[in-house]
């Protein structure tokens, strides 16, 4: 039987919770209704600038250019595609904005940021162009430019919570946690119901081992968003880290009732049980989660882990279940090296070599954020 990891294992559950909620930009882009603050900004700008709409011929010309560039991208001729886009007139803000959208679809984030930046000069919705410029810089890994763009817009009077969130994420990428914390606080001031900001603040508190602060932030968020499953899970993790298992279980159970289709709360409860030595309960909860979510890499990975902690022996039915669960986890998320490593070692009969320290999982999560953004933040990045 394996030696149980310390209670910091719960943090890996928390880290995976963030991953389970992001939508990769390379995946299908969903149309997201504009927020109230963006509607207000758009309305004001549209009223002022409708008289400056481009004639139909210019719109058609830009669309033709973008289609040619798209075909070049599909033919793997990136250099030619960018050369084609360079023929869009500098004053055609709508054309540059559409080019930026196309480049996002092709995952050319740095080039998309440039197009959104050009669009800001004349496009009728300069806030959205600037917001998407900052977001593109963030996904390109240029956190400095993302910070500069977001702060520039904020200083120009575009005081929105979603923009402060982008600034905070960029600060985190640059390793500036204090600035990120302040940006998230600004976001909660601008919009007391900004769930992402409370989650971000809690994560920073968790990184600093300040579980009391993390719980306090979650409590404030829940006072505005009482039905937030994410914040309940956040608070549950803080309780678990403080050794308050019953309080943690209560929050995880409440979160599970709010979103029964999400396996995360049940998995967290199972990890609390595992840490407390209740392996039978942990295996039961994780078996249920894995059965209800047969294609969910998260549930499958932890079900396999629980079985191995319970002493699944080679050649037994439990060992077959471990192998099957890890195979599903790898298939569902090939980027999760933890599952790949475990699968290789289980297949070869070797003991697990995956380290358990919290920092390991957190650093892995930070690296994956490069191409990941929550759906609500992709204002106009859609098909």
mmCIF file of C-alpha atoms in Angstrom:
data_model
loop_
_atom_site.group_PDB
_atom_site.id
_atom_site.type_symbol
_atom_site.label_atom_id
_atom_site.label_comp_id
_atom_site.label_asym_id
_atom_site.label_seq_id
_atom_site.Cartn_x
_atom_site.Cartn_y
_atom_site.Cartn_z
ATOM 1 C CA UNK A 1 0.000 0.000 0.000
ATOM 2 C CA UNK A 2 1.267 3.442 -0.815
ATOM 3 C CA UNK A 3 2.123 6.041 1.785
ATOM 4 C CA UNK A 4 -0.572 8.710 1.762
ATOM 5 C CA UNK A 5 0.533 12.168 0.643
ATOM 6 C CA UNK A 6 0.066 15.129 3.000
ATOM 7 C CA UNK A 7 -3.099 17.173 2.995
ATOM 8 C CA UNK A 8 -1.518 19.465 0.400
ATOM 9 C CA UNK A 9 -2.800 16.878 -2.074
ATOM 10 C CA UNK A 10 -6.046 18.812 -1.836
ATOM 11 C CA UNK A 11 -4.356 21.702 -3.568
ATOM 12 C CA UNK A 12 -3.853 19.600 -6.656
ATOM 13 C CA UNK A 13 -7.624 19.125 -6.667
ATOM 14 C CA UNK A 14 -8.017 22.882 -6.503
ATOM 15 C CA UNK A 15 -5.507 23.405 -9.296
ATOM 16 C CA UNK A 16 -7.304 20.969 -11.541
ATOM 17 C CA UNK A 17 -10.546 22.802 -10.779
ATOM 18 C CA UNK A 18 -9.195 25.850 -12.588
ATOM 19 C CA UNK A 19 -8.179 23.720 -15.540
ATOM 20 C CA UNK A 20 -11.547 22.011 -15.744
ATOM 21 C CA UNK A 21 -13.235 25.352 -16.339
ATOM 22 C CA UNK A 22 -11.081 26.862 -19.049
ATOM 23 C CA UNK A 23 -11.819 26.624 -22.742
ATOM 24 C CA UNK A 24 -8.800 26.300 -24.958
ATOM 25 C CA UNK A 25 -8.676 29.052 -27.525
ATOM 26 C CA UNK A 26 -7.803 26.463 -30.136
ATOM 27 C CA UNK A 27 -11.212 24.908 -29.547
ATOM 28 C CA UNK A 28 -14.621 26.103 -30.763
ATOM 29 C CA UNK A 29 -15.159 29.732 -29.875
ATOM 30 C CA UNK A 30 -18.509 30.544 -28.337
ATOM 31 C CA UNK A 31 -20.426 33.762 -28.838
ATOM 32 C CA UNK A 32 -20.545 35.538 -25.497
ATOM 33 C CA UNK A 33 -23.184 38.190 -24.772
ATOM 34 C CA UNK A 34 -21.574 41.536 -23.989
ATOM 35 C CA UNK A 35 -21.487 42.510 -20.345
ATOM 36 C CA UNK A 36 -23.539 45.451 -19.134
ATOM 37 C CA UNK A 37 -20.411 47.577 -18.820
ATOM 38 C CA UNK A 38 -19.354 46.785 -22.368
ATOM 39 C CA UNK A 39 -22.873 47.487 -23.639
ATOM 40 C CA UNK A 40 -22.722 50.927 -22.060
ATOM 41 C CA UNK A 41 -19.338 51.649 -23.606
ATOM 42 C CA UNK A 42 -20.437 50.396 -27.002
ATOM 43 C CA UNK A 43 -23.633 52.378 -26.888
ATOM 44 C CA UNK A 44 -21.790 55.607 -26.157
ATOM 45 C CA UNK A 45 -19.203 55.019 -28.851
ATOM 46 C CA UNK A 46 -21.676 53.835 -31.468
ATOM 47 C CA UNK A 47 -23.782 56.947 -31.032
ATOM 48 C CA UNK A 48 -20.727 59.111 -31.606
ATOM 49 C CA UNK A 49 -19.200 57.164 -34.469
ATOM 50 C CA UNK A 50 -22.020 55.681 -36.547
ATOM 51 C CA UNK A 51 -21.543 58.493 -39.013
ATOM 52 C CA UNK A 52 -18.062 57.137 -39.715
ATOM 53 C CA UNK A 53 -19.137 53.700 -40.957
ATOM 54 C CA UNK A 54 -17.088 52.366 -43.853
ATOM 55 C CA UNK A 55 -18.735 51.977 -47.256
ATOM 56 C CA UNK A 56 -19.756 48.503 -48.336
ATOM 57 C CA UNK A 57 -17.052 48.263 -50.974
ATOM 58 C CA UNK A 58 -14.316 48.762 -48.373
ATOM 59 C CA UNK A 59 -15.858 46.133 -46.100
ATOM 60 C CA UNK A 60 -15.997 43.661 -48.973
ATOM 61 C CA UNK A 61 -12.401 44.481 -49.882
ATOM 62 C CA UNK A 62 -11.212 43.743 -46.329
ATOM 63 C CA UNK A 63 -13.226 40.521 -46.210
ATOM 64 C CA UNK A 64 -11.647 39.377 -49.467
ATOM 65 C CA UNK A 65 -8.171 40.082 -48.090
ATOM 66 C CA UNK A 66 -8.916 38.162 -44.904
ATOM 67 C CA UNK A 67 -10.245 35.169 -46.830
ATOM 68 C CA UNK A 68 -7.080 35.069 -48.942
ATOM 69 C CA UNK A 69 -4.979 35.225 -45.794
ATOM 70 C CA UNK A 70 -7.037 32.456 -44.201
ATOM 71 C CA UNK A 71 -6.424 30.205 -47.211
ATOM 72 C CA UNK A 72 -2.702 30.907 -46.947
ATOM 73 C CA UNK A 73 -2.764 29.913 -43.273
ATOM 74 C CA UNK A 74 -4.603 26.710 -44.133
ATOM 75 C CA UNK A 75 -1.873 25.992 -46.679
ATOM 76 C CA UNK A 76 0.733 26.463 -43.926
ATOM 77 C CA UNK A 77 2.081 29.613 -45.582
ATOM 78 C CA UNK A 78 2.136 31.897 -42.556
ATOM 79 C CA UNK A 79 4.517 34.440 -44.066
ATOM 80 C CA UNK A 80 2.316 34.920 -47.131
ATOM 81 C CA UNK A 81 -0.810 35.195 -44.978
ATOM 82 C CA UNK A 82 0.675 38.001 -42.917
ATOM 83 C CA UNK A 83 1.849 39.734 -46.067
ATOM 84 C CA UNK A 84 -1.685 39.631 -47.455
ATOM 85 C CA UNK A 85 -3.120 41.135 -44.270
ATOM 86 C CA UNK A 86 -0.616 43.984 -44.511
ATOM 87 C CA UNK A 87 -2.590 45.297 -47.496
ATOM 88 C CA UNK A 88 -5.564 46.268 -45.300
ATOM 89 C CA UNK A 89 -5.620 50.092 -45.250
ATOM 90 C CA UNK A 90 -4.415 51.619 -41.991
ATOM 91 C CA UNK A 91 -7.641 53.598 -41.564
ATOM 92 C CA UNK A 92 -9.870 50.519 -41.918
ATOM 93 C CA UNK A 93 -10.451 49.770 -38.240
ATOM 94 C CA UNK A 94 -13.184 47.225 -38.907
ATOM 95 C CA UNK A 95 -10.916 45.395 -41.342
ATOM 96 C CA UNK A 96 -8.056 45.184 -38.861
ATOM 97 C CA UNK A 97 -10.457 44.046 -36.148
ATOM 98 C CA UNK A 98 -11.774 41.237 -38.362
ATOM 99 C CA UNK A 99 -8.192 40.309 -39.234
ATOM 100 C CA UNK A 100 -7.416 40.051 -35.534
ATOM 101 C CA UNK A 101 -10.358 37.711 -35.037
ATOM 102 C CA UNK A 102 -9.160 35.503 -37.867
ATOM 103 C CA UNK A 103 -5.629 35.411 -36.453
ATOM 104 C CA UNK A 104 -6.990 34.327 -33.070
ATOM 105 C CA UNK A 105 -8.701 31.401 -34.784
ATOM 106 C CA UNK A 106 -5.325 30.491 -36.293
ATOM 107 C CA UNK A 107 -3.661 30.855 -32.869
ATOM 108 C CA UNK A 108 -1.395 33.622 -34.165
ATOM 109 C CA UNK A 109 -1.836 35.638 -30.980
ATOM 110 C CA UNK A 110 1.049 38.102 -31.303
ATOM 111 C CA UNK A 111 -0.045 39.037 -34.817
ATOM 112 C CA UNK A 112 -3.661 39.258 -33.638
ATOM 113 C CA UNK A 113 -2.604 41.721 -30.946
ATOM 114 C CA UNK A 114 -0.997 43.895 -33.606
ATOM 115 C CA UNK A 115 -4.190 43.915 -35.693
ATOM 116 C CA UNK A 116 -6.352 44.778 -32.687
ATOM 117 C CA UNK A 117 -3.914 47.564 -31.870
ATOM 118 C CA UNK A 118 -4.289 48.981 -35.383
ATOM 119 C CA UNK A 119 -8.066 48.651 -35.091
ATOM 120 C CA UNK A 120 -8.128 50.749 -31.909
ATOM 121 C CA UNK A 121 -7.190 53.852 -33.901
ATOM 122 C CA UNK A 122 -10.363 54.015 -36.007
ATOM 123 C CA UNK A 123 -12.670 51.126 -35.050
ATOM 124 C CA UNK A 124 -16.090 52.165 -33.753
ATOM 125 C CA UNK A 125 -15.718 49.997 -30.614
ATOM 126 C CA UNK A 126 -12.271 50.932 -29.413
ATOM 127 C CA UNK A 127 -12.752 49.401 -25.994
ATOM 128 C CA UNK A 128 -13.394 45.923 -27.373
ATOM 129 C CA UNK A 129 -10.473 46.255 -29.781
ATOM 130 C CA UNK A 130 -8.201 47.250 -26.905
ATOM 131 C CA UNK A 131 -9.530 44.568 -24.602
ATOM 132 C CA UNK A 132 -8.895 41.921 -27.230
ATOM 133 C CA UNK A 133 -5.450 43.377 -27.879
ATOM 134 C CA UNK A 134 -4.559 42.880 -24.210
ATOM 135 C CA UNK A 135 -6.017 39.377 -24.244
ATOM 136 C CA UNK A 136 -4.091 38.460 -27.396
ATOM 137 C CA UNK A 137 -0.847 39.696 -25.857
ATOM 138 C CA UNK A 138 -1.600 37.580 -22.792
ATOM 139 C CA UNK A 139 -2.097 34.446 -24.870
ATOM 140 C CA UNK A 140 1.033 35.236 -26.871
ATOM 141 C CA UNK A 141 2.994 35.158 -23.623
ATOM 142 C CA UNK A 142 3.801 38.865 -23.788
ATOM 143 C CA UNK A 143 2.646 39.725 -20.286
ATOM 144 C CA UNK A 144 4.403 43.109 -20.318
ATOM 145 C CA UNK A 145 2.467 44.321 -23.356
ATOM 146 C CA UNK A 146 -0.754 42.892 -21.935
ATOM 147 C CA UNK A 147 -0.220 44.860 -18.725
ATOM 148 C CA UNK A 148 0.609 48.045 -20.635
ATOM 149 C CA UNK A 149 -2.468 47.764 -22.861
ATOM 150 C CA UNK A 150 -4.858 46.935 -20.015
ATOM 151 C CA UNK A 151 -3.562 49.756 -17.816
ATOM 152 C CA UNK A 152 -3.668 52.187 -20.724
ATOM 153 C CA UNK A 153 -7.353 51.436 -21.252
ATOM 154 C CA UNK A 154 -8.117 51.645 -17.535
ATOM 155 C CA UNK A 155 -6.385 55.030 -17.348
ATOM 156 C CA UNK A 156 -8.387 56.207 -20.358
ATOM 157 C CA UNK A 157 -11.571 55.715 -18.377
ATOM 158 C CA UNK A 158 -12.531 52.205 -19.466
ATOM 159 C CA UNK A 159 -13.049 51.045 -15.897
ATOM 160 C CA UNK A 160 -14.335 47.478 -16.270
ATOM 161 C CA UNK A 161 -13.865 44.456 -14.061
ATOM 162 C CA UNK A 162 -13.066 42.161 -16.971
ATOM 163 C CA UNK A 163 -10.213 44.444 -18.024
ATOM 164 C CA UNK A 164 -8.845 44.481 -14.476
ATOM 165 C CA UNK A 165 -9.037 40.671 -14.530
ATOM 166 C CA UNK A 166 -6.891 40.555 -17.672
ATOM 167 C CA UNK A 167 -4.373 42.905 -16.055
ATOM 168 C CA UNK A 168 -4.273 40.648 -12.991
ATOM 169 C CA UNK A 169 -3.650 37.535 -15.059
ATOM 170 C CA UNK A 170 -0.868 39.311 -16.929
ATOM 171 C CA UNK A 171 0.729 40.397 -13.663
ATOM 172 C CA UNK A 172 0.613 36.790 -12.479
ATOM 173 C CA UNK A 173 2.344 35.647 -15.654
ATOM 174 C CA UNK A 174 5.069 38.205 -14.986
ATOM 175 C CA UNK A 175 5.440 36.937 -11.422
ATOM 176 C CA UNK A 176 4.058 40.138 -9.882
ATOM 177 C CA UNK A 177 1.616 38.704 -7.370
ATOM 178 C CA UNK A 178 1.178 41.883 -5.334
ATOM 179 C CA UNK A 179 0.169 43.841 -8.434
ATOM 180 C CA UNK A 180 -2.093 40.977 -9.502
ATOM 181 C CA UNK A 181 -3.760 40.998 -6.098
ATOM 182 C CA UNK A 182 -4.407 44.739 -6.371
ATOM 183 C CA UNK A 183 -5.808 44.339 -9.887
ATOM 184 C CA UNK A 184 -8.213 41.636 -8.726
ATOM 185 C CA UNK A 185 -9.263 43.872 -5.826
ATOM 186 C CA UNK A 186 -9.979 46.629 -8.343
ATOM 187 C CA UNK A 187 -12.097 44.163 -10.310
ATOM 188 C CA UNK A 188 -14.208 43.312 -7.259
ATOM 189 C CA UNK A 189 -14.646 47.033 -6.590
ATOM 190 C CA UNK A 190 -15.804 47.642 -10.157
ATOM 191 C CA UNK A 191 -18.060 44.594 -10.126
ATOM 192 C CA UNK A 192 -18.813 43.001 -6.724
ATOM 193 C CA UNK A 193 -20.175 39.962 -8.578
ATOM 194 C CA UNK A 194 -16.995 39.254 -10.553
ATOM 195 C CA UNK A 195 -16.518 35.604 -9.672
ATOM 196 C CA UNK A 196 -13.191 35.314 -11.496
ATOM 197 C CA UNK A 197 -11.686 38.067 -9.358
ATOM 198 C CA UNK A 198 -12.606 36.372 -6.079
ATOM 199 C CA UNK A 199 -11.215 33.086 -7.386
ATOM 200 C CA UNK A 200 -8.011 34.866 -8.406
ATOM 201 C CA UNK A 201 -7.649 36.502 -4.998
ATOM 202 C CA UNK A 202 -8.197 33.160 -3.276
ATOM 203 C CA UNK A 203 -5.584 31.485 -5.461
ATOM 204 C CA UNK A 204 -3.011 34.118 -4.548
ATOM 205 C CA UNK A 205 -3.827 33.653 -0.866
ATOM 206 C CA UNK A 206 -3.458 29.899 -1.331
ATOM 207 C CA UNK A 207 -0.079 30.344 -3.030
ATOM 208 C CA UNK A 208 1.040 32.313 0.019
ATOM 209 C CA UNK A 209 -0.282 29.676 2.443
ATOM 210 C CA UNK A 210 -2.629 32.321 3.849
ATOM 211 C CA UNK A 211 -5.669 30.097 4.227
ATOM 212 C CA UNK A 212 -7.510 32.474 6.544
ATOM 213 C CA UNK A 213 -7.305 35.227 3.934
ATOM 214 C CA UNK A 214 -8.383 32.824 1.205
ATOM 215 C CA UNK A 215 -11.425 31.785 3.223
ATOM 216 C CA UNK A 216 -12.246 35.424 3.961
ATOM 217 C CA UNK A 217 -12.110 36.298 0.257
ATOM 218 C CA UNK A 218 -14.335 33.331 -0.588
ATOM 219 C CA UNK A 219 -16.806 34.416 2.096
ATOM 220 C CA UNK A 220 -16.985 37.939 0.674
ATOM 221 C CA UNK A 221 -17.512 36.534 -2.800
ATOM 222 C CA UNK A 222 -20.240 34.203 -1.571
ATOM 223 C CA UNK A 223 -22.020 37.125 0.083
ATOM 224 C CA UNK A 224 -22.502 38.496 -3.447
ATOM 225 C CA UNK A 225 -22.699 35.147 -5.250
ATOM 226 C CA UNK A 226 -24.290 32.671 -2.816
ATOM 227 C CA UNK A 227 -24.764 30.043 -5.532
ATOM 228 C CA UNK A 228 -21.181 30.074 -6.785
ATOM 229 C CA UNK A 229 -19.955 26.492 -6.951
ATOM 230 C CA UNK A 230 -16.418 27.687 -7.649
ATOM 231 C CA UNK A 231 -16.270 29.838 -4.527
ATOM 232 C CA UNK A 232 -17.715 27.057 -2.393
ATOM 233 C CA UNK A 233 -14.973 24.763 -3.658
ATOM 234 C CA UNK A 234 -12.409 27.502 -2.978
ATOM 235 C CA UNK A 235 -13.596 27.855 0.598
ATOM 236 C CA UNK A 236 -13.698 24.101 1.005
ATOM 237 C CA UNK A 237 -10.073 23.855 -0.070
ATOM 238 C CA UNK A 238 -9.117 26.514 2.478
ATOM 239 C CA UNK A 239 -10.908 24.560 5.212
ATOM 240 C CA UNK A 240 -9.160 21.377 4.102
ATOM 241 C CA UNK A 241 -5.756 23.041 4.192
ATOM 242 C CA UNK A 242 -6.501 24.162 7.761
ATOM 243 C CA UNK A 243 -7.476 20.618 8.736
ATOM 244 C CA UNK A 244 -11.166 21.501 9.068
ATOM 245 C CA UNK A 245 -12.435 18.414 7.272
ATOM 246 C CA UNK A 246 -16.092 18.655 8.282
ATOM 247 C CA UNK A 247 -16.347 22.264 7.094
ATOM 248 C CA UNK A 248 -14.579 21.344 3.867
ATOM 249 C CA UNK A 249 -16.975 18.459 3.256
ATOM 250 C CA UNK A 250 -19.945 20.731 3.887
ATOM 251 C CA UNK A 251 -18.768 23.181 1.215
ATOM 252 C CA UNK A 252 -17.966 20.435 -1.276
ATOM 253 C CA UNK A 253 -21.400 18.873 -0.739
ATOM 254 C CA UNK A 254 -23.110 22.246 -1.236
ATOM 255 C CA UNK A 255 -21.125 22.807 -4.431
ATOM 256 C CA UNK A 256 -22.037 19.348 -5.688
ATOM 257 C CA UNK A 257 -25.747 20.042 -5.175
ATOM 258 C CA UNK A 258 -25.472 23.297 -7.133
ATOM 259 C CA UNK A 259 -23.757 21.669 -10.112
ATOM 260 C CA UNK A 260 -24.352 17.908 -9.977
ATOM 261 C CA UNK A 261 -22.882 17.471 -13.458
ATOM 262 C CA UNK A 262 -19.445 18.652 -12.277
ATOM 263 C CA UNK A 263 -17.279 15.898 -10.732
ATOM 264 C CA UNK A 264 -14.933 18.340 -8.981
ATOM 265 C CA UNK A 265 -16.747 18.707 -5.608
ATOM 266 C CA UNK A 266 -17.161 14.940 -5.257
ATOM 267 C CA UNK A 267 -13.499 14.384 -6.056
ATOM 268 C CA UNK A 268 -12.502 16.980 -3.465
ATOM 269 C CA UNK A 269 -14.640 15.230 -0.846
ATOM 270 C CA UNK A 270 -12.966 11.964 -1.758
ATOM 271 C CA UNK A 271 -9.527 13.482 -1.295
ATOM 272 C CA UNK A 272 -10.512 14.723 2.156
ATOM 273 C CA UNK A 273 -11.624 11.188 2.988
ATOM 274 C CA UNK A 274 -8.376 9.817 1.580
ATOM 275 C CA UNK A 275 -6.312 12.155 3.719
ATOM 276 C CA UNK A 276 -8.279 11.173 6.814
ATOM 277 C CA UNK A 277 -7.540 7.515 6.140
ATOM 278 C CA UNK A 278 -11.047 6.647 4.913
ATOM 279 C CA UNK A 279 -9.853 4.892 1.780
ATOM 280 C CA UNK A 280 -13.033 2.860 1.321
ATOM 281 C CA UNK A 281 -15.110 6.044 1.283
ATOM 282 C CA UNK A 282 -12.649 7.733 -1.068
ATOM 283 C CA UNK A 283 -12.721 4.827 -3.511
ATOM 284 C CA UNK A 284 -16.521 4.719 -3.372
ATOM 285 C CA UNK A 285 -16.882 8.456 -4.084
ATOM 286 C CA UNK A 286 -14.331 8.398 -6.885
ATOM 287 C CA UNK A 287 -15.805 5.257 -8.426
ATOM 288 C CA UNK A 288 -19.164 7.023 -8.505
ATOM 289 C CA UNK A 289 -17.620 10.161 -10.033
ATOM 290 C CA UNK A 290 -15.723 8.151 -12.644
ATOM 291 C CA UNK A 291 -18.841 6.140 -13.524
ATOM 292 C CA UNK A 292 -20.961 9.273 -13.906
ATOM 293 C CA UNK A 293 -18.257 11.010 -15.956
ATOM 294 C CA UNK A 294 -16.704 8.220 -18.042
ATOM 295 C CA UNK A 295 -14.828 10.627 -20.320
ATOM 296 C CA UNK A 296 -13.628 13.102 -17.684
ATOM 297 C CA UNK A 297 -9.834 12.937 -17.303
ATOM 298 C CA UNK A 298 -9.982 14.558 -13.867
ATOM 299 C CA UNK A 299 -12.346 12.031 -12.295
ATOM 300 C CA UNK A 300 -10.610 9.099 -13.989
ATOM 301 C CA UNK A 301 -7.137 10.154 -12.867
ATOM 302 C CA UNK A 302 -8.106 10.448 -9.209
ATOM 303 C CA UNK A 303 -10.107 7.218 -9.277
ATOM 304 C CA UNK A 304 -6.965 5.445 -10.445
ATOM 305 C CA UNK A 305 -4.939 7.211 -7.741
ATOM 306 C CA UNK A 306 -7.383 6.136 -5.019
ATOM 307 C CA UNK A 307 -7.309 2.514 -6.151
ATOM 308 C CA UNK A 308 -3.519 2.535 -6.088
ATOM 309 C CA UNK A 309 -3.510 4.120 -2.630
ATOM 310 C CA UNK A 310 -5.874 1.361 -1.519
ATOM 311 C CA UNK A 311 -3.305 -1.201 -2.652
ATOM 312 C CA UNK A 312 -4.535 -2.404 -6.041
ATOM 313 C CA UNK A 313 -2.297 -5.395 -6.793
ATOM 314 C CA UNK A 314 -0.926 -6.309 -10.203
ATOM 315 C CA UNK A 315 -3.163 -8.705 -12.104
ATOM 316 C CA UNK A 316 -6.266 -8.082 -9.973
ATOM 317 C CA UNK A 317 -9.595 -6.595 -11.165
ATOM 318 C CA UNK A 318 -8.694 -3.403 -9.307
ATOM 319 C CA UNK A 319 -5.450 -3.210 -11.255
ATOM 320 C CA UNK A 320 -7.415 -3.536 -14.487
ATOM 321 C CA UNK A 321 -9.631 -0.656 -13.363
ATOM 322 C CA UNK A 322 -6.552 1.469 -12.641
ATOM 323 C CA UNK A 323 -5.199 0.808 -16.115
ATOM 324 C CA UNK A 324 -8.554 1.511 -17.759
ATOM 325 C CA UNK A 325 -9.086 4.771 -15.842
ATOM 326 C CA UNK A 326 -5.608 6.050 -16.689
ATOM 327 C CA UNK A 327 -6.086 5.171 -20.352
ATOM 328 C CA UNK A 328 -9.293 7.230 -20.422
ATOM 329 C CA UNK A 329 -7.594 10.112 -18.618
ATOM 330 C CA UNK A 330 -4.749 10.194 -21.143
ATOM 331 C CA UNK A 331 -7.139 9.953 -24.071
ATOM 332 C CA UNK A 332 -9.345 12.757 -22.745
ATOM 333 C CA UNK A 333 -6.421 15.067 -21.930
ATOM 334 C CA UNK A 334 -3.122 14.060 -23.568
ATOM 335 C CA UNK A 335 -1.439 17.163 -22.127
ATOM 336 C CA UNK A 336 -1.781 15.899 -18.554
ATOM 337 C CA UNK A 337 1.640 14.334 -18.070
ATOM 338 C CA UNK A 338 0.666 13.034 -14.620
ATOM 339 C CA UNK A 339 -1.735 10.554 -16.229
ATOM 340 C CA UNK A 340 0.764 9.625 -18.934
ATOM 341 C CA UNK A 341 3.490 8.980 -16.370
ATOM 342 C CA UNK A 342 1.234 6.884 -14.151
ATOM 343 C CA UNK A 343 -0.035 4.915 -17.150
ATOM 344 C CA UNK A 344 3.488 4.113 -18.286
ATOM 345 C CA UNK A 345 4.554 3.007 -14.822
ATOM 346 C CA UNK A 346 1.414 0.959 -14.175
ATOM 347 C CA UNK A 347 1.759 -0.731 -17.567
ATOM 348 C CA UNK A 348 5.376 -1.651 -16.792
ATOM 349 C CA UNK A 349 4.706 -2.609 -13.183
ATOM 350 C CA UNK A 350 6.895 0.173 -11.759
ATOM 351 C CA UNK A 351 6.008 2.127 -8.591
ATOM 352 C CA UNK A 352 4.734 5.670 -9.037
ATOM 353 C CA UNK A 353 7.385 8.383 -9.196
ATOM 354 C CA UNK A 354 5.033 11.388 -9.417
ATOM 355 C CA UNK A 355 5.969 13.949 -6.768
ATOM 356 C CA UNK A 356 3.206 15.337 -4.586
ATOM 357 C CA UNK A 357 4.364 18.767 -3.356
ATOM 358 C CA UNK A 358 1.781 21.466 -3.970
ATOM 359 C CA UNK A 359 4.172 23.717 -5.873
ATOM 360 C CA UNK A 360 4.575 21.028 -8.508
ATOM 361 C CA UNK A 361 0.909 21.080 -9.483
ATOM 362 C CA UNK A 362 0.653 24.855 -9.265
ATOM 363 C CA UNK A 363 3.642 25.427 -11.547
ATOM 364 C CA UNK A 364 2.172 22.971 -14.045
ATOM 365 C CA UNK A 365 -1.099 24.899 -14.015
ATOM 366 C CA UNK A 366 0.712 28.185 -14.586
ATOM 367 C CA UNK A 367 2.408 26.827 -17.701
ATOM 368 C CA UNK A 368 -0.843 25.603 -19.217
ATOM 369 C CA UNK A 369 -2.543 28.989 -18.826
ATOM 370 C CA UNK A 370 -0.671 30.283 -21.882
ATOM 371 C CA UNK A 371 -3.367 29.013 -24.209
ATOM 372 C CA UNK A 372 -6.272 28.979 -21.817
ATOM 373 C CA UNK A 373 -8.847 31.602 -20.985
ATOM 374 C CA UNK A 374 -12.250 31.342 -19.401
ATOM 375 C CA UNK A 375 -15.088 31.643 -21.887
ATOM 376 C CA UNK A 376 -16.574 34.817 -20.423
ATOM 377 C CA UNK A 377 -13.343 36.665 -21.116
ATOM 378 C CA UNK A 378 -13.313 36.087 -24.865
ATOM 379 C CA UNK A 379 -15.405 39.141 -25.659
ATOM 380 C CA UNK A 380 -15.327 38.909 -29.410
ATOM 381 C CA UNK A 381 -13.096 35.918 -30.056
ATOM 382 C CA UNK A 382 -15.751 33.872 -31.728
ATOM 383 C CA UNK A 383 -16.626 32.381 -35.068
#
